[in-house]
Amino acid sequence: LNPENSAANYIFGLANQVRGNLSVAEQCYRTSLKESREGETLNNLAVLLASKGELEEALSLAEEATTVKPDYASAWDTLGSCLLQSGRLSEARTALEQALQLEPDKPASALNLLDVLAREGDRESATALMESLEMLELSDEQVSRFDALRAQVK
């Protein structure tokens, strides 16, 4: 096995990210990106870095992921999430709306957009989005976040 193989490093990085071995995952993604700038790899590294609070690089990678693979809803969600964490609400809203246009039933994107709408004070849009969110299957963690955001909107 070639230790520089882009696909193998992506897969190994993903496996380590899921297991919580973030430093190994980060190294694998960075090695993968040396050979090929794939949207999924860019996005996963952006998610990992955002989770560590490294928003500037995460934003840059998420933006690149949306350019490399503009039809990849997860990249738009990651970009929106990073922008939200950075307080750039208008840009976050645009990115998250794009994510939901590409994948309308994606709870993570809908919850991120609901967060933006709550912070913006857009109760009308938030209420409409909450109605659609109630139709989606949410994990326990997502239900908790939804309940907290619903309380903010009301």
PDB file of N, CA and C in Angstrom, residues 50-97:
ATOM      1  N   ALA A  50     -12.972  22.677  12.567  1.00  0.00           N
ATOM      2  CA  ALA A  50     -13.994  23.502  13.226  1.00  0.00           C
ATOM      3  C   ALA A  50     -14.281  22.969  14.625  1.00  0.00           C
ATOM      4  N   SER A  51     -14.290  21.646  14.763  1.00  0.00           N
ATOM      5  CA  SER A  51     -14.548  21.045  16.077  1.00  0.00           C
ATOM      6  C   SER A  51     -13.432  21.377  17.074  1.00  0.00           C
ATOM      7  N   LYS A  52     -12.262  21.691  16.549  1.00  0.00           N
ATOM      8  CA  LYS A  52     -11.126  22.068  17.395  1.00  0.00           C
ATOM      9  C   LYS A  52     -11.034  23.583  17.570  1.00  0.00           C
ATOM     10  N   GLY A  53     -11.976  24.324  16.965  1.00  0.00           N
ATOM     11  CA  GLY A  53     -11.978  25.773  17.079  1.00  0.00           C
ATOM     12  C   GLY A  53     -11.085  26.487  16.086  1.00  0.00           C
ATOM     13  N   GLU A  54     -10.566  25.769  15.110  1.00  0.00           N
ATOM     14  CA  GLU A  54      -9.681  26.362  14.100  1.00  0.00           C
ATOM     15  C   GLU A  54     -10.528  26.833  12.916  1.00  0.00           C
ATOM     16  N   LEU A  55     -11.329  27.874  13.163  1.00  0.00           N
ATOM     17  CA  LEU A  55     -12.351  28.288  12.199  1.00  0.00           C
ATOM     18  C   LEU A  55     -11.787  28.910  10.931  1.00  0.00           C
ATOM     19  N   GLU A  56     -10.704  29.637  11.022  1.00  0.00           N
ATOM     20  CA  GLU A  56     -10.171  30.297   9.824  1.00  0.00           C
ATOM     21  C   GLU A  56      -9.794  29.275   8.754  1.00  0.00           C
ATOM     22  N   GLU A  57      -9.034  28.252   9.122  1.00  0.00           N
ATOM     23  CA  GLU A  57      -8.664  27.235   8.152  1.00  0.00           C
ATOM     24  C   GLU A  57      -9.871  26.398   7.759  1.00  0.00           C
ATOM     25  N   ALA A  58     -10.745  26.115   8.720  1.00  0.00           N
ATOM     26  CA  ALA A  58     -11.956  25.343   8.423  1.00  0.00           C
ATOM     27  C   ALA A  58     -12.806  26.062   7.378  1.00  0.00           C
ATOM     28  N   LEU A  59     -12.971  27.367   7.527  1.00  0.00           N
ATOM     29  CA  LEU A  59     -13.731  28.158   6.554  1.00  0.00           C
ATOM     30  C   LEU A  59     -13.110  28.095   5.172  1.00  0.00           C
ATOM     31  N   SER A  60     -11.801  28.232   5.113  1.00  0.00           N
ATOM     32  CA  SER A  60     -11.095  28.192   3.838  1.00  0.00           C
ATOM     33  C   SER A  60     -11.297  26.838   3.142  1.00  0.00           C
ATOM     34  N   LEU A  61     -11.172  25.762   3.903  1.00  0.00           N
ATOM     35  CA  LEU A  61     -11.349  24.419   3.337  1.00  0.00           C
ATOM     36  C   LEU A  61     -12.798  24.179   2.912  1.00  0.00           C
ATOM     37  N   ALA A  62     -13.750  24.638   3.719  1.00  0.00           N
ATOM     38  CA  ALA A  62     -15.164  24.462   3.372  1.00  0.00           C
ATOM     39  C   ALA A  62     -15.511  25.246   2.103  1.00  0.00           C
ATOM     40  N   GLU A  63     -14.975  26.458   1.989  1.00  0.00           N
ATOM     41  CA  GLU A  63     -15.199  27.242   0.767  1.00  0.00           C
ATOM     42  C   GLU A  63     -14.622  26.522  -0.446  1.00  0.00           C
ATOM     43  N   GLU A  64     -13.432  25.981  -0.295  1.00  0.00           N
ATOM     44  CA  GLU A  64     -12.817  25.238  -1.398  1.00  0.00           C
ATOM     45  C   GLU A  64     -13.654  24.008  -1.745  1.00  0.00           C
ATOM     46  N   ALA A  65     -14.185  23.333  -0.731  1.00  0.00           N
ATOM     47  CA  ALA A  65     -15.007  22.143  -0.976  1.00  0.00           C
ATOM     48  C   ALA A  65     -16.249  22.500  -1.788  1.00  0.00           C
ATOM     49  N   THR A  66     -16.862  23.653  -1.503  1.00  0.00           N
ATOM     50  CA  THR A  66     -18.054  24.042  -2.267  1.00  0.00           C
ATOM     51  C   THR A  66     -17.703  24.444  -3.697  1.00  0.00           C
ATOM     52  N   THR A  67     -16.479  24.891  -3.906  1.00  0.00           N
ATOM     53  CA  THR A  67     -16.027  25.233  -5.262  1.00  0.00           C
ATOM     54  C   THR A  67     -15.701  23.967  -6.050  1.00  0.00           C
ATOM     55  N   VAL A  68     -14.992  23.045  -5.399  1.00  0.00           N
ATOM     56  CA  VAL A  68     -14.587  21.790  -6.047  1.00  0.00           C
ATOM     57  C   VAL A  68     -15.801  20.907  -6.354  1.00  0.00           C
ATOM     58  N   LYS A  69     -16.764  20.910  -5.427  1.00  0.00           N
ATOM     59  CA  LYS A  69     -17.937  20.044  -5.568  1.00  0.00           C
ATOM     60  C   LYS A  69     -19.191  20.839  -5.182  1.00  0.00           C
ATOM     61  N   PRO A  70     -19.668  21.719  -6.072  1.00  0.00           N
ATOM     62  CA  PRO A  70     -20.764  22.629  -5.726  1.00  0.00           C
ATOM     63  C   PRO A  70     -22.101  21.948  -5.440  1.00  0.00           C
ATOM     64  N   ASP A  71     -22.249  20.700  -5.819  1.00  0.00           N
ATOM     65  CA  ASP A  71     -23.505  19.986  -5.554  1.00  0.00           C
ATOM     66  C   ASP A  71     -23.444  19.119  -4.301  1.00  0.00           C
ATOM     67  N   TYR A  72     -22.435  19.316  -3.458  1.00  0.00           N
ATOM     68  CA  TYR A  72     -22.218  18.535  -2.246  1.00  0.00           C
ATOM     69  C   TYR A  72     -22.825  19.275  -1.057  1.00  0.00           C
ATOM     70  N   ALA A  73     -24.031  18.856  -0.660  1.00  0.00           N
ATOM     71  CA  ALA A  73     -24.776  19.534   0.405  1.00  0.00           C
ATOM     72  C   ALA A  73     -23.992  19.595   1.712  1.00  0.00           C
ATOM     73  N   SER A  74     -23.260  18.545   2.036  1.00  0.00           N
ATOM     74  CA  SER A  74     -22.508  18.527   3.292  1.00  0.00           C
ATOM     75  C   SER A  74     -21.460  19.634   3.335  1.00  0.00           C
ATOM     76  N   ALA A  75     -20.855  19.944   2.203  1.00  0.00           N
ATOM     77  CA  ALA A  75     -19.863  21.026   2.172  1.00  0.00           C
ATOM     78  C   ALA A  75     -20.529  22.375   2.428  1.00  0.00           C
ATOM     79  N   TRP A  76     -21.707  22.579   1.856  1.00  0.00           N
ATOM     80  CA  TRP A  76     -22.437  23.823   2.094  1.00  0.00           C
ATOM     81  C   TRP A  76     -22.864  23.917   3.557  1.00  0.00           C
ATOM     82  N   ASP A  77     -23.262  22.778   4.143  1.00  0.00           N
ATOM     83  CA  ASP A  77     -23.620  22.758   5.556  1.00  0.00           C
ATOM     84  C   ASP A  77     -22.414  23.104   6.422  1.00  0.00           C
ATOM     85  N   THR A  78     -21.266  22.515   6.109  1.00  0.00           N
ATOM     86  CA  THR A  78     -20.051  22.802   6.868  1.00  0.00           C
ATOM     87  C   THR A  78     -19.681  24.277   6.751  1.00  0.00           C
ATOM     88  N   LEU A  79     -19.756  24.808   5.539  1.00  0.00           N
ATOM     89  CA  LEU A  79     -19.458  26.226   5.340  1.00  0.00           C
ATOM     90  C   LEU A  79     -20.422  27.076   6.173  1.00  0.00           C
ATOM     91  N   GLY A  80     -21.708  26.753   6.098  1.00  0.00           N
ATOM     92  CA  GLY A  80     -22.701  27.508   6.864  1.00  0.00           C
ATOM     93  C   GLY A  80     -22.459  27.420   8.360  1.00  0.00           C
ATOM     94  N   SER A  81     -22.117  26.237   8.830  1.00  0.00           N
ATOM     95  CA  SER A  81     -21.846  26.033  10.246  1.00  0.00           C
ATOM     96  C   SER A  81     -20.633  26.848  10.696  1.00  0.00           C
ATOM     97  N   CYS A  82     -19.581  26.845   9.890  1.00  0.00           N
ATOM     98  CA  CYS A  82     -18.382  27.631  10.219  1.00  0.00           C
ATOM     99  C   CYS A  82     -18.691  29.123  10.222  1.00  0.00           C
ATOM    100  N   LEU A  83     -19.472  29.565   9.252  1.00  0.00           N
ATOM    101  CA  LEU A  83     -19.853  30.980   9.198  1.00  0.00           C
ATOM    102  C   LEU A  83     -20.723  31.348  10.401  1.00  0.00           C
ATOM    103  N   LEU A  84     -21.620  30.456  10.778  1.00  0.00           N
ATOM    104  CA  LEU A  84     -22.459  30.667  11.959  1.00  0.00           C
ATOM    105  C   LEU A  84     -21.585  30.800  13.209  1.00  0.00           C
ATOM    106  N   GLN A  85     -20.628  29.884  13.358  1.00  0.00           N
ATOM    107  CA  GLN A  85     -19.724  29.942  14.512  1.00  0.00           C
ATOM    108  C   GLN A  85     -18.894  31.223  14.520  1.00  0.00           C
ATOM    109  N   SER A  86     -18.664  31.775  13.329  1.00  0.00           N
ATOM    110  CA  SER A  86     -17.890  33.015  13.201  1.00  0.00           C
ATOM    111  C   SER A  86     -18.761  34.260  13.351  1.00  0.00           C
ATOM    112  N   GLY A  87     -20.071  34.059  13.511  1.00  0.00           N
ATOM    113  CA  GLY A  87     -20.984  35.191  13.660  1.00  0.00           C
ATOM    114  C   GLY A  87     -21.374  35.863  12.369  1.00  0.00           C
ATOM    115  N   ARG A  88     -21.056  35.249  11.259  1.00  0.00           N
ATOM    116  CA  ARG A  88     -21.360  35.818   9.940  1.00  0.00           C
ATOM    117  C   ARG A  88     -22.709  35.256   9.469  1.00  0.00           C
ATOM    118  N   LEU A  89     -23.782  35.758  10.079  1.00  0.00           N
ATOM    119  CA  LEU A  89     -25.113  35.177   9.940  1.00  0.00           C
ATOM    120  C   LEU A  89     -25.674  35.234   8.524  1.00  0.00           C
ATOM    121  N   SER A  90     -25.527  36.346   7.856  1.00  0.00           N
ATOM    122  CA  SER A  90     -26.082  36.483   6.514  1.00  0.00           C
ATOM    123  C   SER A  90     -25.436  35.479   5.547  1.00  0.00           C
ATOM    124  N   GLU A  91     -24.122  35.374   5.624  1.00  0.00           N
ATOM    125  CA  GLU A  91     -23.407  34.414   4.771  1.00  0.00           C
ATOM    126  C   GLU A  91     -23.748  32.978   5.163  1.00  0.00           C
ATOM    127  N   ALA A  92     -23.892  32.738   6.461  1.00  0.00           N
ATOM    128  CA  ALA A  92     -24.257  31.404   6.941  1.00  0.00           C
ATOM    129  C   ALA A  92     -25.626  31.016   6.395  1.00  0.00           C
ATOM    130  N   ARG A  93     -26.547  31.949   6.446  1.00  0.00           N
ATOM    131  CA  ARG A  93     -27.911  31.685   5.947  1.00  0.00           C
ATOM    132  C   ARG A  93     -27.879  31.293   4.477  1.00  0.00           C
ATOM    133  N   THR A  94     -27.131  32.019   3.690  1.00  0.00           N
ATOM    134  CA  THR A  94     -27.037  31.720   2.251  1.00  0.00           C
ATOM    135  C   THR A  94     -26.464  30.321   2.025  1.00  0.00           C
ATOM    136  N   ALA A  95     -25.392  29.988   2.723  1.00  0.00           N
ATOM    137  CA  ALA A  95     -24.767  28.668   2.555  1.00  0.00           C
ATOM    138  C   ALA A  95     -25.705  27.548   2.999  1.00  0.00           C
ATOM    139  N   LEU A  96     -26.389  27.753   4.111  1.00  0.00           N
ATOM    140  CA  LEU A  96     -27.286  26.711   4.631  1.00  0.00           C
ATOM    141  C   LEU A  96     -28.528  26.549   3.753  1.00  0.00           C
ATOM    142  N   GLU A  97     -29.005  27.648   3.204  1.00  0.00           N
ATOM    143  CA  GLU A  97     -30.120  27.553   2.249  1.00  0.00           C
ATOM    144  C   GLU A  97     -29.698  26.759   1.019  1.00  0.00           C
TER     145      GLU A  97
END
